[in-house]
Structure formats: structure tokens, C-alpha cells
mmCIF file of C-alpha atoms and ligand atoms in Angstrom:
data_model
loop_
_atom_site.group_PDB
_atom_site.id
_atom_site.type_symbol
_atom_site.label_atom_id
_atom_site.label_comp_id
_atom_site.label_asym_id
_atom_site.label_seq_id
_atom_site.Cartn_x
_atom_site.Cartn_y
_atom_site.Cartn_z
ATOM 1 C CA MET R 1 122.583 -131.947 271.014
ATOM 2 C CA THR R 2 118.909 -132.176 271.936
ATOM 3 C CA THR R 3 116.924 -129.241 273.312
ATOM 4 C CA LEU R 4 116.230 -129.695 277.122
ATOM 5 C CA LEU R 5 114.402 -126.438 277.704
ATOM 6 C CA GLU R 6 112.386 -124.235 275.651
ATOM 7 C CA PHE R 7 110.406 -120.927 276.255
ATOM 8 C CA LYS R 8 107.604 -120.204 273.757
ATOM 9 C CA ASN R 9 106.053 -116.789 273.991
ATOM 10 C CA VAL R 10 106.279 -116.654 277.847
ATOM 11 C CA SER R 11 104.884 -113.590 279.595
ATOM 12 C CA LYS R 12 104.506 -112.881 283.272
ATOM 13 C CA GLN R 13 102.385 -110.207 284.735
ATOM 14 C CA TYR R 14 102.429 -109.172 288.321
ATOM 15 C CA GLY R 15 99.186 -107.473 289.178
ATOM 16 C CA SER R 16 97.861 -105.064 286.615
ATOM 17 C CA GLU R 17 100.870 -102.985 286.567
ATOM 18 C CA THR R 18 104.050 -104.885 286.219
ATOM 19 C CA LYS R 19 104.856 -106.885 283.007
ATOM 20 C CA ALA R 20 107.921 -108.740 284.223
ATOM 21 C CA LEU R 21 108.326 -110.907 281.206
ATOM 22 C CA SER R 22 107.077 -110.113 277.644
ATOM 23 C CA ASN R 23 106.938 -112.835 274.987
ATOM 24 C CA ILE R 24 110.114 -114.680 275.828
ATOM 25 C CA ASN R 25 111.503 -117.157 273.347
ATOM 26 C CA PHE R 26 114.592 -119.231 273.598
ATOM 27 C CA ALA R 27 115.896 -122.763 273.778
ATOM 28 C CA VAL R 28 118.651 -124.344 275.819
ATOM 29 C CA LYS R 29 120.509 -127.538 274.716
ATOM 30 C CA GLU R 30 121.361 -130.525 276.999
ATOM 31 C CA GLY R 31 124.724 -129.782 278.672
ATOM 32 C CA GLU R 32 124.842 -126.080 277.765
ATOM 33 C CA PHE R 33 126.068 -123.462 280.263
ATOM 34 C CA VAL R 34 123.787 -120.425 279.761
ATOM 35 C CA SER R 35 123.992 -117.049 281.577
ATOM 36 C CA ILE R 36 121.107 -114.620 281.905
ATOM 37 C CA ILE R 37 122.382 -111.125 282.323
ATOM 38 C CA GLY R 38 120.568 -107.750 282.636
ATOM 39 C CA PRO R 39 120.042 -104.837 284.935
ATOM 40 C CA SER R 40 118.246 -105.006 288.335
ATOM 41 C CA GLY R 41 114.463 -105.431 287.779
ATOM 42 C CA ALA R 42 114.971 -106.847 284.094
ATOM 43 C CA GLY R 43 113.106 -110.014 285.053
ATOM 44 C CA LYS R 44 116.065 -112.510 285.391
ATOM 45 C CA SER R 45 114.814 -113.939 288.610
ATOM 46 C CA THR R 46 111.238 -114.270 287.444
ATOM 47 C CA LEU R 47 112.477 -115.991 284.254
ATOM 48 C CA LEU R 48 114.455 -118.586 286.260
ATOM 49 C CA ARG R 49 111.644 -119.209 288.650
ATOM 50 C CA CYS R 50 108.980 -119.890 285.984
ATOM 51 C CA ILE R 51 111.135 -122.912 284.854
ATOM 52 C CA ASN R 52 110.509 -125.022 288.092
ATOM 53 C CA ARG R 53 107.053 -123.311 288.664
ATOM 54 C CA MET R 54 108.193 -121.552 291.902
ATOM 55 C CA ILE R 55 106.499 -118.692 289.899
ATOM 56 C CA ASP R 56 103.721 -119.363 287.346
ATOM 57 C CA ALA R 57 104.067 -117.727 283.954
ATOM 58 C CA SER R 58 100.828 -115.752 282.922
ATOM 59 C CA SER R 59 100.875 -117.095 279.322
ATOM 60 C CA GLY R 60 102.975 -119.127 276.974
ATOM 61 C CA GLU R 61 104.637 -122.457 277.243
ATOM 62 C CA ILE R 62 107.658 -123.669 279.065
ATOM 63 C CA VAL R 63 108.809 -126.986 277.689
ATOM 64 C CA PHE R 64 111.264 -129.185 279.666
ATOM 65 C CA ASP R 65 112.362 -132.479 278.367
ATOM 66 C CA GLY R 66 109.551 -132.567 275.934
ATOM 67 C CA ALA R 67 106.585 -131.712 278.415
ATOM 68 C CA ASN R 68 104.800 -128.500 278.927
ATOM 69 C CA VAL R 69 105.515 -127.643 282.595
ATOM 70 C CA SER R 70 102.695 -125.081 282.774
ATOM 71 C CA ALA R 71 100.195 -128.057 282.645
ATOM 72 C CA PHE R 72 101.876 -129.924 285.490
ATOM 73 C CA LYS R 73 99.688 -130.999 288.486
ATOM 74 C CA LYS R 74 101.099 -131.835 291.985
ATOM 75 C CA LYS R 75 102.794 -135.122 291.369
ATOM 76 C CA GLU R 76 104.266 -134.144 288.016
ATOM 77 C CA LEU R 77 105.372 -130.888 289.566
ATOM 78 C CA LYS R 78 107.198 -132.779 292.478
ATOM 79 C CA ARG R 79 109.006 -134.991 289.803
ATOM 80 C CA LEU R 80 109.977 -131.987 287.763
ATOM 81 C CA ARG R 81 111.610 -130.387 290.918
ATOM 82 C CA THR R 82 113.693 -133.440 291.556
ATOM 83 C CA ARG R 83 115.059 -133.118 288.086
ATOM 84 C CA ILE R 84 115.921 -129.358 288.377
ATOM 85 C CA GLY R 85 118.195 -128.411 291.179
ATOM 86 C CA MET R 86 118.135 -124.843 292.388
ATOM 87 C CA ILE R 87 120.857 -122.743 293.894
ATOM 88 C CA PHE R 88 120.097 -119.453 295.702
ATOM 89 C CA GLN R 89 121.899 -116.280 296.502
ATOM 90 C CA HIS R 90 121.335 -116.790 300.158
ATOM 91 C CA TYR R 91 121.977 -120.460 300.140
ATOM 92 C CA ASN R 92 118.671 -121.423 301.788
ATOM 93 C CA LEU R 93 120.257 -123.993 304.117
ATOM 94 C CA VAL R 94 118.900 -125.129 307.483
ATOM 95 C CA ASN R 95 121.691 -123.512 309.604
ATOM 96 C CA ARG R 96 121.299 -125.472 312.735
ATOM 97 C CA LEU R 97 121.839 -128.760 310.786
ATOM 98 C CA SER R 98 125.138 -130.240 309.652
ATOM 99 C CA VAL R 99 126.610 -130.051 306.175
ATOM 100 C CA ILE R 100 125.806 -133.674 305.370
ATOM 101 C CA GLU R 101 122.133 -133.273 306.677
ATOM 102 C CA ASN R 102 121.653 -130.279 304.425
ATOM 103 C CA VAL R 103 123.094 -132.246 301.335
ATOM 104 C CA LEU R 104 120.740 -135.184 302.173
ATOM 105 C CA HIS R 105 117.720 -132.807 302.150
ATOM 106 C CA GLY R 106 118.262 -132.814 298.276
ATOM 107 C CA ARG R 107 116.880 -136.468 298.529
ATOM 108 C CA LEU R 108 113.581 -135.363 300.011
ATOM 109 C CA GLY R 109 111.718 -134.996 296.696
ATOM 110 C CA TYR R 110 112.174 -138.726 296.166
ATOM 111 C CA LYS R 111 110.740 -139.758 299.585
ATOM 112 C CA SER R 112 107.418 -139.910 301.351
ATOM 113 C CA THR R 113 106.593 -137.175 303.720
ATOM 114 C CA LEU R 114 107.036 -139.535 306.679
ATOM 115 C CA ALA R 115 110.438 -140.970 305.588
ATOM 116 C CA GLY R 116 111.571 -137.397 304.983
ATOM 117 C CA ALA R 117 110.311 -136.049 308.353
ATOM 118 C CA LEU R 118 112.128 -138.994 310.116
ATOM 119 C CA GLY R 119 115.401 -138.412 308.201
ATOM 120 C CA LEU R 120 115.437 -141.821 306.935
ATOM 121 C CA TYR R 121 118.251 -141.949 304.358
ATOM 122 C CA THR R 122 119.740 -145.140 302.801
ATOM 123 C CA ASP R 123 123.495 -145.973 303.165
ATOM 124 C CA GLU R 124 123.685 -145.431 299.423
ATOM 125 C CA GLU R 125 122.405 -141.967 299.808
ATOM 126 C CA LYS R 126 124.864 -141.275 302.651
ATOM 127 C CA ARG R 127 127.737 -142.548 300.392
ATOM 128 C CA GLN R 128 126.562 -140.337 297.577
ATOM 129 C CA ALA R 129 126.503 -137.292 299.856
ATOM 130 C CA PHE R 130 130.017 -138.055 301.064
ATOM 131 C CA ASN R 131 131.265 -138.521 297.468
ATOM 132 C CA ILE R 132 129.579 -135.170 296.380
ATOM 133 C CA LEU R 133 131.067 -133.301 299.338
ATOM 134 C CA GLN R 134 134.453 -134.641 298.441
ATOM 135 C CA ILE R 135 134.116 -133.409 294.949
ATOM 136 C CA LEU R 136 133.196 -130.004 296.358
ATOM 137 C CA GLY R 137 136.298 -130.043 298.732
ATOM 138 C CA LEU R 138 134.036 -130.073 301.779
ATOM 139 C CA GLU R 139 135.141 -133.407 303.300
ATOM 140 C CA GLU R 140 136.563 -131.652 306.415
ATOM 141 C CA GLN R 141 133.294 -129.896 307.080
ATOM 142 C CA ILE R 142 130.814 -132.740 306.819
ATOM 143 C CA TYR R 143 129.626 -132.888 310.423
ATOM 144 C CA LYS R 144 129.974 -129.072 310.978
ATOM 145 C CA ARG R 145 126.855 -126.934 311.569
ATOM 146 C CA CYS R 146 125.983 -124.875 308.505
ATOM 147 C CA ASP R 147 126.049 -121.587 310.631
ATOM 148 C CA GLN R 148 129.785 -122.128 311.237
ATOM 149 C CA LEU R 149 130.676 -122.076 307.452
ATOM 150 C CA SER R 150 131.847 -119.301 305.259
ATOM 151 C CA GLY R 151 129.663 -117.943 302.439
ATOM 152 C CA GLY R 152 131.654 -119.912 299.842
ATOM 153 C CA GLN R 153 131.392 -123.099 301.876
ATOM 154 C CA LYS R 154 127.639 -122.555 302.356
ATOM 155 C CA GLN R 155 127.238 -122.167 298.613
ATOM 156 C CA ARG R 156 129.088 -125.385 297.958
ATOM 157 C CA VAL R 157 126.586 -127.162 300.436
ATOM 158 C CA GLY R 158 123.870 -125.658 298.326
ATOM 159 C CA ILE R 159 125.460 -127.035 295.214
ATOM 160 C CA GLY R 160 125.857 -130.433 296.895
ATOM 161 C CA ARG R 161 122.195 -130.440 297.834
ATOM 162 C CA ALA R 162 121.180 -129.825 294.282
ATOM 163 C CA LEU R 163 123.646 -132.517 292.845
ATOM 164 C CA ILE R 164 122.325 -135.339 295.148
ATOM 165 C CA GLN R 165 118.977 -134.842 293.360
ATOM 166 C CA ALA R 166 120.713 -136.326 290.306
ATOM 167 C CA PRO R 167 119.311 -133.366 288.338
ATOM 168 C CA ARG R 168 119.238 -132.794 284.587
ATOM 169 C CA MET R 169 119.523 -129.100 285.172
ATOM 170 C CA LEU R 170 120.730 -126.536 287.641
ATOM 171 C CA LEU R 171 119.093 -123.219 288.021
ATOM 172 C CA CYS R 172 121.402 -120.702 289.826
ATOM 173 C CA ASP R 173 119.767 -117.461 290.940
ATOM 174 C CA GLU R 174 122.534 -114.822 291.571
ATOM 175 C CA PRO R 175 124.835 -117.640 293.119
ATOM 176 C CA ILE R 176 127.823 -115.327 293.695
ATOM 177 C CA ALA R 177 126.100 -112.079 294.582
ATOM 178 C CA SER R 178 126.964 -112.491 298.276
ATOM 179 C CA LEU R 179 130.501 -113.806 297.897
ATOM 180 C CA ASP R 180 134.050 -112.342 297.748
ATOM 181 C CA PRO R 181 135.979 -112.763 294.452
ATOM 182 C CA ASN R 182 137.919 -115.855 295.524
ATOM 183 C CA ALA R 183 134.806 -117.687 296.674
ATOM 184 C CA SER R 184 132.984 -116.475 293.529
ATOM 185 C CA LYS R 185 135.558 -117.944 291.359
ATOM 186 C CA MET R 186 135.546 -121.257 293.179
ATOM 187 C CA ILE R 187 131.686 -121.456 292.826
ATOM 188 C CA MET R 188 131.767 -120.582 289.222
ATOM 189 C CA ASP R 189 134.580 -123.127 288.589
ATOM 190 C CA HIS R 190 132.422 -125.863 290.214
ATOM 191 C CA LEU R 191 129.370 -124.914 288.155
ATOM 192 C CA LYS R 192 131.378 -124.886 284.979
ATOM 193 C CA ASN R 193 132.745 -128.356 285.876
ATOM 194 C CA ILE R 194 129.131 -129.657 286.565
ATOM 195 C CA SER R 195 128.161 -128.683 283.183
ATOM 196 C CA SER R 196 131.237 -129.739 281.150
ATOM 197 C CA SER R 197 132.208 -132.963 283.137
ATOM 198 C CA MET R 198 128.822 -134.195 284.444
ATOM 199 C CA GLY R 199 126.864 -133.105 281.398
ATOM 200 C CA ILE R 200 124.276 -131.227 283.573
ATOM 201 C CA THR R 201 122.646 -128.088 282.004
ATOM 202 C CA VAL R 202 123.294 -125.010 283.920
ATOM 203 C CA VAL R 203 121.153 -121.807 283.654
ATOM 204 C CA VAL R 204 122.556 -119.054 285.905
ATOM 205 C CA ASN R 205 121.431 -115.451 286.592
ATOM 206 C CA LEU R 206 124.455 -113.177 286.949
ATOM 207 C CA HIS R 207 125.023 -109.492 287.850
ATOM 208 C CA GLN R 208 128.553 -109.611 286.825
ATOM 209 C CA VAL R 209 128.935 -109.363 282.990
ATOM 210 C CA ASP R 210 132.619 -110.199 283.146
ATOM 211 C CA VAL R 211 131.942 -113.434 284.885
ATOM 212 C CA ALA R 212 129.162 -114.273 282.527
ATOM 213 C CA LEU R 213 131.492 -113.713 279.519
ATOM 214 C CA LYS R 214 134.134 -115.870 280.914
ATOM 215 C CA TYR R 215 132.182 -118.959 281.917
ATOM 216 C CA SER R 216 129.201 -119.144 279.463
ATOM 217 C CA ASP R 217 128.565 -121.073 276.304
ATOM 218 C CA ARG R 218 125.721 -118.684 275.639
ATOM 219 C CA ILE R 219 124.434 -115.396 277.001
ATOM 220 C CA ILE R 220 120.818 -114.326 277.137
ATOM 221 C CA GLY R 221 120.507 -110.560 277.744
ATOM 222 C CA VAL R 222 117.289 -109.374 279.185
ATOM 223 C CA ASN R 223 116.040 -105.725 279.515
ATOM 224 C CA LYS R 224 112.655 -104.658 280.739
ATOM 225 C CA GLY R 225 111.261 -108.224 280.516
ATOM 226 C CA ARG R 226 112.404 -108.731 276.927
ATOM 227 C CA VAL R 227 115.270 -110.804 275.442
ATOM 228 C CA VAL R 228 117.548 -108.302 273.726
ATOM 229 C CA TYR R 229 120.541 -110.581 273.067
ATOM 230 C CA ASP R 230 120.761 -114.396 272.594
ATOM 231 C CA GLY R 231 124.235 -115.644 271.455
ATOM 232 C CA VAL R 232 127.783 -116.454 272.101
ATOM 233 C CA PRO R 233 129.767 -114.329 274.593
ATOM 234 C CA GLU R 234 132.016 -113.244 271.883
ATOM 235 C CA GLY R 235 129.078 -111.460 270.061
ATOM 236 C CA ILE R 236 128.673 -109.060 273.168
ATOM 237 C CA GLN R 237 130.244 -105.777 272.224
ATOM 238 C CA THR R 238 129.470 -102.114 273.164
ATOM 239 C CA ASP R 239 126.226 -101.952 271.283
ATOM 240 C CA GLU R 240 124.960 -105.209 272.861
ATOM 241 C CA LEU R 241 125.918 -103.981 276.237
ATOM 242 C CA GLN R 242 123.929 -100.814 275.588
ATOM 243 C CA SER R 243 120.827 -102.722 274.584
ATOM 244 C CA ILE R 244 121.050 -104.933 277.640
ATOM 245 C CA TYR R 245 122.056 -102.314 280.262
ATOM 246 C CA GLY R 246 121.268 -98.932 278.682
ATOM 247 C CA SER R 247 123.723 -96.418 277.445
ATOM 248 C CA GLU R 248 124.897 -95.091 280.901
ATOM 249 C CA VAL R 249 125.871 -98.289 282.309
ATOM 250 C CA ALA R 250 127.210 -99.599 278.992
ATOM 251 C CA ASN R 251 129.740 -96.854 278.753
ATOM 252 C CA ASN R 252 131.300 -98.107 282.055
ATOM 253 C CA LEU R 253 131.147 -101.623 280.873
ATOM 254 C CA SER R 254 132.363 -101.292 277.465
ATOM 255 C CA GLU R 255 135.894 -102.294 278.114
ATOM 256 C CA LEU R 256 134.682 -105.726 279.194
ATOM 257 C CA GLY R 257 133.348 -106.342 275.644
ATOM 258 C CA GLY R 258 136.737 -107.609 274.551
ATOM 259 C CA GLN R 259 137.384 -109.914 277.510
ATOM 260 C CA HIS R 260 136.526 -113.524 276.712
ATOM 261 C CA ALA R 261 137.930 -116.631 278.079
ATOM 262 C CA GLY R 262 137.488 -118.407 274.726
HETATM 263 P P1 ADP C 1 115.746 -109.173 288.254
HETATM 264 O O1 ADP C 1 115.954 -110.636 288.759
HETATM 265 O O2 ADP C 1 116.219 -109.030 286.862
HETATM 266 O O3 ADP C 1 116.246 -108.173 289.240
HETATM 267 P P2 ADP C 1 112.885 -109.685 288.812
HETATM 268 O O4 ADP C 1 112.455 -110.848 288.066
HETATM 269 O O5 ADP C 1 113.213 -109.822 290.243
HETATM 270 O O6 ADP C 1 114.152 -108.861 288.056
HETATM 271 O O7 ADP C 1 111.780 -108.551 288.696
HETATM 272 C C1 ADP C 1 111.209 -108.172 287.443
HETATM 273 C C2 ADP C 1 110.096 -107.066 287.709
HETATM 274 O O8 ADP C 1 108.983 -107.640 288.381
HETATM 275 C C3 ADP C 1 110.513 -105.917 288.611
HETATM 276 O O9 ADP C 1 109.857 -104.736 288.145
HETATM 277 C C4 ADP C 1 110.025 -106.281 290.021
HETATM 278 O O10 ADP C 1 109.816 -105.182 290.759
HETATM 279 C C5 ADP C 1 108.730 -107.034 289.654
HETATM 280 N N1 ADP C 1 108.407 -108.116 290.617
HETATM 281 C C6 ADP C 1 109.228 -109.240 290.992
HETATM 282 N N2 ADP C 1 108.625 -109.988 291.834
HETATM 283 C C7 ADP C 1 107.399 -109.393 292.121
HETATM 284 C C8 ADP C 1 106.261 -109.781 292.920
HETATM 285 N N3 ADP C 1 106.238 -110.785 293.739
HETATM 286 N N4 ADP C 1 105.143 -108.950 292.834
HETATM 287 C C9 ADP C 1 105.116 -107.937 292.122
HETATM 288 N N5 ADP C 1 106.210 -107.490 291.294
HETATM 289 C C10 ADP C 1 107.293 -108.200 291.238
#
């Protein structure tokens, strides 16, 4: 499998005080499902947002599909963002618009500002939106306003909006942090299916180590802005949990070290 994403010595400094990322190095292969885990404030969100340049790294290189994204100017950046879908903890939907309108927003990156502002979508784009909503089990909700949906349904709309971009990769920033266990499972199952059946690379920030162990091909453990683990879920035992989360939390989590979905 070819490498789709690579971090080379990436650091991020906020102001003069906070070093959020320190010399991060890792590579992600096409189609991989990678979870980034670590305590609050470890730098997970910063790391994810540097990939599509929502945040600019202070130094180092981030290579996506063979190109250094740090050097991208406006036009290349717009193109990069069509190829990378983003899923947010709080969904980032337009609540007064319908489900299908929110999904179609995923096509805006391909349009001129005017066509986008006028909501001019082709029949083919509408068919695609419908198909994606069917895959996500939302065909009954298509014309509902998003503020009438449950959290799990809103997150599926968020996934639909990312998928209609025809992305190479999905970045998911704490996608299940606001959801109950049933909705969380449904969202994680959809993300797993997106990587295994559609071949789309998935990189997801997770708070829940048990979920990360169950779904990931690979886990990157981050602590205080440094990568302290990079490997298969099976390699995460008590010692690894301690280096990722610190000894106190790791004692509470150590029983999870043996739980893997295989
Ligand atoms: P995580 O996602 O693991 O909780 P973050 O990437 O959000 O971690 O934060 C990493 C560190 O950077 C934390 O110390 C946080 O306070 C700091 N930080 C995050 N965003 C900003 C910002 N916009 N300005 C200043 N400091 C920030």
C-alpha cells in the first residue's frame, strides 16, 4: 500500500508559551484506519487540524499524496480540502437547512462562489446525496431540518457531507464525544465501513481508548505533544497506556489492554 500522509518533524507552537506539537513523525497508508489517542490537551486536535491547514504548523513538513501542504497557496488549499473530508464533535451543520441541503454543502468546494451561493446543484449531485443518505440509513430524514435530528443522525449527516466530496481521507475530530453508546457504535461502524469498503483513509481523534482498540488498524498515542506510541492495537498494554495517559489514569485503564476486536 502506498503512503498517503506523512508528518516529517512537525512542530506547532501557540504563542511563546505552548508547544502543542513537538517533532511529530509518522506515516499513514492509503485505506488505513488510524486512531489518535491521548489525554486532554495532548495535541490531538492540533495534529488533526494541521493536516488540512485549519491550523498552520510552525515547522516541519506535512506531505499529502506526494505534495507538501505547508507550501499550498489559496487554490491548492481549496483543492486539498475537497480531497479531505472533516467530521466534527459538534457536527457543524446548518441547523435551519434540511438534511439533503447540508449533505450537498459538501460539493461547495467544487463550485464557484456564485453557484454555491445560489445553491445550484446538478441532478447527478442530488442523486449522489440521495445514495449516500441511503447508505447512512437516513432516507426517511432527507427533507427534515437538521435541528429536528438526534445527535447520532446529525453526525451521519456530517459523514454524508464529507463523503459527497469524494475524499481520499476523512479527518474525524472526536466524532463520538457527544453521543450515547448506541449512536457511538453506529458512527464508528460507518467510519470503519468507509475505510474497509470504500478504501477511504480514516484518521480519528478519540477519547475512548476501548473504542480505538476495537476499530483501528493502527494507533498513534500522543502525550504532551509527542508521539509516544505508534503501532497496532495489540501492542497496547499497561506500560503503553502509562506512557500515553500517565500512571494514574493508566491504572484505571489497564484492564482494557487485553480487549481487542482482532
Ligand atoms: P487535545 O485535542 O489533545 O485536547 P489540543 O490540540 O486541543 O489537545 O491542545 C494542545 C495544547 O495546545 C493545549 O495545551 C491547548 O491548551 C493548546 N491550544 C490549543 N489551541 C490553542 C490556541 N488556539 N491557542 C493557544 N493554545 C492552544
